[in-house]
mmCIF file of C-alpha atoms in Angstrom:
data_model
loop_
_atom_site.group_PDB
_atom_site.id
_atom_site.type_symbol
_atom_site.label_atom_id
_atom_site.label_comp_id
_atom_site.label_asym_id
_atom_site.label_seq_id
_atom_site.Cartn_x
_atom_site.Cartn_y
_atom_site.Cartn_z
ATOM 1 C CA ALA A 14 115.181 97.449 109.389
ATOM 2 C CA GLN A 15 111.820 97.757 107.735
ATOM 3 C CA SER A 16 110.189 101.137 108.209
ATOM 4 C CA VAL A 17 107.419 103.402 107.026
ATOM 5 C CA THR A 18 107.904 107.138 106.770
ATOM 6 C CA GLN A 19 105.251 109.793 106.551
ATOM 7 C CA PRO A 20 107.242 112.999 106.114
ATOM 8 C CA ASP A 21 104.372 115.390 106.792
ATOM 9 C CA ILE A 22 103.220 115.616 110.411
ATOM 10 C CA HIS A 23 100.395 118.073 109.705
ATOM 11 C CA ILE A 24 98.828 119.297 106.484
ATOM 12 C CA THR A 25 96.109 121.920 106.027
ATOM 13 C CA VAL A 26 94.170 122.157 102.775
ATOM 14 C CA SER A 27 91.151 124.174 101.753
ATOM 15 C CA GLU A 28 87.829 122.435 101.325
ATOM 16 C CA GLY A 29 87.437 121.441 97.693
ATOM 17 C CA ALA A 30 91.177 121.412 97.065
ATOM 18 C CA SER A 31 93.117 118.339 96.061
ATOM 19 C CA LEU A 32 95.127 116.321 98.557
ATOM 20 C CA GLU A 33 98.242 114.200 98.462
ATOM 21 C CA LEU A 34 99.671 112.520 101.549
ATOM 22 C CA ARG A 35 103.128 111.038 101.232
ATOM 23 C CA CYS A 36 104.320 107.631 102.357
ATOM 24 C CA ASN A 37 107.667 105.947 101.810
ATOM 25 C CA TYR A 38 108.680 102.496 102.919
ATOM 26 C CA SER A 39 111.963 100.784 103.381
ATOM 27 C CA TYR A 40 111.899 97.103 102.488
ATOM 28 C CA GLY A 41 113.698 94.925 99.980
ATOM 29 C CA ALA A 42 110.661 93.279 98.450
ATOM 30 C CA THR A 43 107.263 94.709 97.649
ATOM 31 C CA PRO A 44 105.376 94.852 100.903
ATOM 32 C CA TYR A 45 101.659 94.788 101.506
ATOM 33 C CA LEU A 46 100.624 98.437 101.729
ATOM 34 C CA PHE A 47 97.709 100.074 103.492
ATOM 35 C CA TRP A 48 96.225 103.464 104.270
ATOM 36 C CA TYR A 49 94.087 103.842 107.380
ATOM 37 C CA VAL A 50 92.135 106.846 108.654
ATOM 38 C CA GLN A 51 91.403 107.648 112.288
ATOM 39 C CA SER A 52 88.848 110.289 113.193
ATOM 40 C CA PRO A 53 89.182 111.922 116.623
ATOM 41 C CA GLY A 54 88.266 109.530 119.415
ATOM 42 C CA GLN A 55 87.691 106.672 116.984
ATOM 43 C CA GLY A 56 89.352 103.480 115.897
ATOM 44 C CA LEU A 57 91.042 103.028 112.552
ATOM 45 C CA GLN A 58 89.273 102.405 109.272
ATOM 46 C CA LEU A 59 90.938 100.886 106.225
ATOM 47 C CA LEU A 60 90.805 103.254 103.235
ATOM 48 C CA LEU A 61 92.593 101.059 100.705
ATOM 49 C CA LYS A 62 95.282 98.437 100.274
ATOM 50 C CA TYR A 63 97.797 97.273 97.680
ATOM 51 C CA PHE A 64 99.035 93.717 97.412
ATOM 52 C CA SER A 65 99.902 93.315 93.733
ATOM 53 C CA GLY A 66 98.660 94.104 90.236
ATOM 54 C CA ASP A 67 97.462 97.524 89.118
ATOM 55 C CA THR A 68 99.590 100.096 90.890
ATOM 56 C CA LEU A 69 96.729 102.601 91.137
ATOM 57 C CA VAL A 70 94.238 101.441 93.737
ATOM 58 C CA GLN A 71 90.869 102.900 94.516
ATOM 59 C CA GLY A 72 89.536 103.035 98.041
ATOM 60 C CA ILE A 73 86.553 104.208 99.978
ATOM 61 C CA LYS A 74 85.442 107.826 100.410
ATOM 62 C CA GLY A 75 86.903 108.836 97.041
ATOM 63 C CA PHE A 76 90.535 108.137 97.960
ATOM 64 C CA GLU A 77 93.116 106.523 95.708
ATOM 65 C CA ALA A 78 96.771 105.643 96.094
ATOM 66 C CA GLU A 79 99.561 104.868 93.681
ATOM 67 C CA PHE A 80 102.359 102.385 94.315
ATOM 68 C CA LYS A 81 105.661 103.453 92.780
ATOM 69 C CA ARG A 82 108.299 100.785 93.198
ATOM 70 C CA SER A 83 111.117 102.988 91.885
ATOM 71 C CA GLN A 84 110.415 105.576 94.571
ATOM 72 C CA SER A 85 109.366 103.122 97.335
ATOM 73 C CA SER A 86 106.282 105.257 97.726
ATOM 74 C CA PHE A 87 102.573 104.745 98.225
ATOM 75 C CA ASN A 88 101.027 108.213 98.244
ATOM 76 C CA LEU A 89 97.379 108.817 99.028
ATOM 77 C CA ARG A 90 95.343 111.228 96.926
ATOM 78 C CA LYS A 91 91.903 112.745 96.767
ATOM 79 C CA PRO A 92 90.795 115.172 94.056
ATOM 80 C CA SER A 93 88.536 117.297 96.268
ATOM 81 C CA VAL A 94 88.528 117.170 100.056
ATOM 82 C CA HIS A 95 85.507 117.639 102.272
ATOM 83 C CA TRP A 96 85.456 119.006 105.816
ATOM 84 C CA SER A 97 84.651 115.487 107.041
ATOM 85 C CA ASP A 98 88.049 114.291 105.776
ATOM 86 C CA ALA A 99 89.779 116.030 108.682
ATOM 87 C CA ALA A 100 91.438 113.171 110.560
ATOM 88 C CA GLU A 101 94.717 111.362 111.173
ATOM 89 C CA TYR A 102 95.970 109.260 108.289
ATOM 90 C CA PHE A 103 98.318 106.315 108.747
ATOM 91 C CA CYS A 104 100.268 104.539 106.065
ATOM 92 C CA ALA A 105 101.163 100.966 107.011
ATOM 93 C CA VAL A 106 103.024 97.945 105.682
ATOM 94 C CA GLY A 107 102.687 94.235 106.208
ATOM 95 C CA LEU A 108 105.849 92.395 105.402
ATOM 96 C CA TYR A 109 104.471 89.072 104.221
ATOM 97 C CA SER A 110 101.089 87.477 103.905
ATOM 98 C CA SER A 111 101.301 85.194 106.929
ATOM 99 C CA ALA A 112 102.485 87.925 109.261
ATOM 100 C CA SER A 113 99.900 89.533 111.475
ATOM 101 C CA LYS A 114 101.955 92.550 112.322
ATOM 102 C CA ILE A 115 101.246 95.741 110.459
ATOM 103 C CA ILE A 116 103.872 98.441 110.864
ATOM 104 C CA PHE A 117 102.321 101.880 110.968
ATOM 105 C CA GLY A 118 103.891 105.153 109.951
ATOM 106 C CA SER A 119 103.840 108.031 112.392
ATOM 107 C CA GLY A 120 100.726 109.528 110.835
ATOM 108 C CA THR A 121 99.740 112.748 109.089
ATOM 109 C CA ARG A 122 97.111 114.977 110.627
ATOM 110 C CA LEU A 123 94.874 116.560 108.016
ATOM 111 C CA SER A 124 93.068 119.800 108.773
ATOM 112 C CA ILE A 125 90.534 121.344 106.396
ATOM 113 C CA ARG A 126 90.321 125.102 105.932
ATOM 114 C CA PRO A 127 86.719 126.255 105.290
ATOM 115 C CA ASP B 12 77.358 93.910 110.913
ATOM 116 C CA THR B 13 80.975 95.075 110.706
ATOM 117 C CA GLU B 14 81.199 96.443 114.216
ATOM 118 C CA VAL B 15 83.748 95.811 116.918
ATOM 119 C CA THR B 16 82.558 97.055 120.284
ATOM 120 C CA GLN B 17 84.754 97.940 123.238
ATOM 121 C CA THR B 18 83.828 98.631 126.830
ATOM 122 C CA PRO B 19 84.312 100.762 128.756
ATOM 123 C CA LYS B 20 84.922 103.862 126.627
ATOM 124 C CA HIS B 21 86.933 105.488 129.393
ATOM 125 C CA LEU B 22 88.648 103.995 132.418
ATOM 126 C CA VAL B 23 90.552 105.650 135.251
ATOM 127 C CA MET B 24 92.410 103.334 137.587
ATOM 128 C CA GLY B 25 94.985 103.532 140.306
ATOM 129 C CA MET B 26 98.256 101.707 140.182
ATOM 130 C CA THR B 27 97.062 99.053 142.638
ATOM 131 C CA ASN B 28 93.727 98.372 140.938
ATOM 132 C CA LYS B 29 92.715 95.397 138.842
ATOM 133 C CA LYS B 30 90.456 96.125 135.886
ATOM 134 C CA SER B 31 89.518 94.550 132.566
ATOM 135 C CA LEU B 32 88.874 95.825 129.069
ATOM 136 C CA LYS B 33 86.358 94.011 126.930
ATOM 137 C CA CYS B 34 86.108 93.631 123.162
ATOM 138 C CA GLU B 35 83.360 91.888 121.217
ATOM 139 C CA GLN B 36 82.697 91.104 117.555
ATOM 140 C CA HIS B 37 79.934 89.112 115.868
ATOM 141 C CA MET B 38 81.374 88.919 112.369
ATOM 142 C CA GLY B 39 82.607 85.346 112.753
ATOM 143 C CA HIS B 40 86.202 86.546 112.704
ATOM 144 C CA ARG B 41 88.777 84.090 114.013
ATOM 145 C CA ALA B 42 91.637 86.507 114.695
ATOM 146 C CA MET B 43 91.531 89.245 117.315
ATOM 147 C CA TYR B 44 94.106 91.854 118.271
ATOM 148 C CA TRP B 45 95.005 94.284 121.034
ATOM 149 C CA TYR B 46 96.841 97.497 120.162
ATOM 150 C CA LYS B 47 98.133 100.303 122.374
ATOM 151 C CA GLN B 48 98.114 103.851 121.032
ATOM 152 C CA LYS B 49 99.801 106.698 122.865
ATOM 153 C CA ALA B 50 98.770 110.271 122.112
ATOM 154 C CA LYS B 51 99.882 111.478 118.689
ATOM 155 C CA LYS B 52 101.514 108.109 117.943
ATOM 156 C CA PRO B 53 100.570 105.185 115.707
ATOM 157 C CA PRO B 54 99.043 102.022 117.159
ATOM 158 C CA GLU B 55 101.465 99.378 118.417
ATOM 159 C CA LEU B 56 100.536 95.721 118.329
ATOM 160 C CA MET B 57 100.381 94.007 121.731
ATOM 161 C CA PHE B 58 98.710 90.606 121.248
ATOM 162 C CA VAL B 59 97.144 88.480 118.525
ATOM 163 C CA TYR B 60 94.727 85.615 119.087
ATOM 164 C CA SER B 61 93.966 83.155 116.332
ATOM 165 C CA TYR B 62 91.213 80.575 116.828
ATOM 166 C CA GLU B 63 91.103 81.547 120.514
ATOM 167 C CA LYS B 64 94.765 80.748 121.063
ATOM 168 C CA LEU B 65 97.437 83.332 121.758
ATOM 169 C CA SER B 66 99.473 83.590 118.593
ATOM 170 C CA ILE B 67 101.625 86.663 119.122
ATOM 171 C CA ASN B 68 102.789 88.473 122.260
ATOM 172 C CA GLU B 69 104.910 91.483 121.367
ATOM 173 C CA SER B 70 106.947 91.257 124.581
ATOM 174 C CA VAL B 71 104.211 92.975 126.548
ATOM 175 C CA PRO B 72 104.777 93.306 130.337
ATOM 176 C CA SER B 73 102.940 90.711 132.426
ATOM 177 C CA ARG B 74 100.814 93.386 134.076
ATOM 178 C CA PHE B 75 98.763 93.099 130.860
ATOM 179 C CA SER B 76 97.052 89.721 130.601
ATOM 180 C CA PRO B 77 94.921 88.888 127.553
ATOM 181 C CA GLU B 78 92.159 86.335 127.475
ATOM 182 C CA CYS B 79 89.977 84.995 124.681
ATOM 183 C CA PRO B 80 87.061 83.115 126.300
ATOM 184 C CA ASN B 81 85.369 82.410 122.966
ATOM 185 C CA SER B 82 85.623 83.376 119.330
ATOM 186 C CA SER B 83 83.580 86.558 119.785
ATOM 187 C CA LEU B 84 85.127 87.940 122.926
ATOM 188 C CA LEU B 85 88.546 89.296 123.841
ATOM 189 C CA ASN B 86 89.517 90.646 127.247
ATOM 190 C CA LEU B 87 92.554 92.507 128.490
ATOM 191 C CA HIS B 88 93.119 92.185 132.226
ATOM 192 C CA LEU B 89 95.074 94.980 133.845
ATOM 193 C CA HIS B 90 96.933 94.822 137.137
ATOM 194 C CA ALA B 91 99.499 97.052 138.822
ATOM 195 C CA LEU B 92 99.748 99.391 135.879
ATOM 196 C CA GLN B 93 102.063 102.371 135.684
ATOM 197 C CA PRO B 94 101.151 105.942 134.682
ATOM 198 C CA GLU B 95 103.029 105.440 131.406
ATOM 199 C CA ASP B 96 100.469 102.760 130.511
ATOM 200 C CA SER B 97 97.890 105.497 130.026
ATOM 201 C CA ALA B 98 96.831 105.270 126.390
ATOM 202 C CA LEU B 99 94.048 104.384 123.981
ATOM 203 C CA TYR B 100 93.663 100.613 123.799
ATOM 204 C CA LEU B 101 92.277 99.413 120.503
ATOM 205 C CA CYS B 102 90.820 96.040 119.704
ATOM 206 C CA ALA B 103 90.590 94.709 116.172
ATOM 207 C CA SER B 104 89.396 91.562 114.470
ATOM 208 C CA SER B 105 89.874 89.931 111.093
ATOM 209 C CA GLN B 106 88.583 86.894 109.264
ATOM 210 C CA GLY B 107 91.909 85.147 109.643
ATOM 211 C CA GLN B 108 95.431 85.818 110.798
ATOM 212 C CA GLY B 109 97.632 87.496 108.232
ATOM 213 C CA VAL B 110 97.943 90.931 106.723
ATOM 214 C CA THR B 111 95.838 90.017 103.691
ATOM 215 C CA TYR B 112 92.779 89.961 105.943
ATOM 216 C CA GLU B 113 91.279 93.375 106.653
ATOM 217 C CA GLN B 114 91.359 94.336 110.305
ATOM 218 C CA TYR B 115 88.250 95.985 111.708
ATOM 219 C CA PHE B 116 88.932 98.258 114.657
ATOM 220 C CA GLY B 117 86.802 99.166 117.625
ATOM 221 C CA PRO B 118 86.623 102.758 118.920
ATOM 222 C CA GLY B 119 88.998 102.016 121.770
ATOM 223 C CA THR B 120 89.113 102.370 125.530
ATOM 224 C CA ARG B 121 90.890 105.454 126.805
ATOM 225 C CA LEU B 122 92.782 104.387 129.911
ATOM 226 C CA THR B 123 94.208 106.752 132.487
ATOM 227 C CA VAL B 124 96.424 105.354 135.245
ATOM 228 C CA THR B 125 96.769 107.613 138.275
#
């Protein structure tokens, strides 16, 4: 069955430090890949997406992600985190373009150490 | 305007009550979604409407009844809910149905069933 795995439940990084959040998917073909962020008490906001082409994608708020087919991974990175980045981050996959269903990973909670 | 609004923000209801959640968007989007999100879990898709017609029902119990009166408005009617239905209910909209269209999420309604 198709699945999305975020191995890290909770990560704490110092403000100004770099960040990498891991995401692995299980699917035969290349899926449509997304990263969403959810601040406390808020809805989700799309950070970036990968459909095809350049495997390094840039998103909003200074985030980027790299698709690695050989590792079935789509890790999210940011060179220098800010206290406002503290939130829940969800990796998600869409299996084909006409599907409406996005399958979300279990999420990684990011805390920022002052 | 890229806003999806949801009312009420919070709702407490008894198991015999009937209540409704409301979602509104004025972006001209033709697809609208209801998600359920339990604490510390990812969102789970419940319903999708496309061009005001129900397109997807993810085997949701009949005590949840969606309605799309027009292209800007989406309701979720609740009746005879159970305590385990307590969750954050998120509405989203997108230009069209399909994962290639970005979904814009509202802030959610936090529902408590007593």
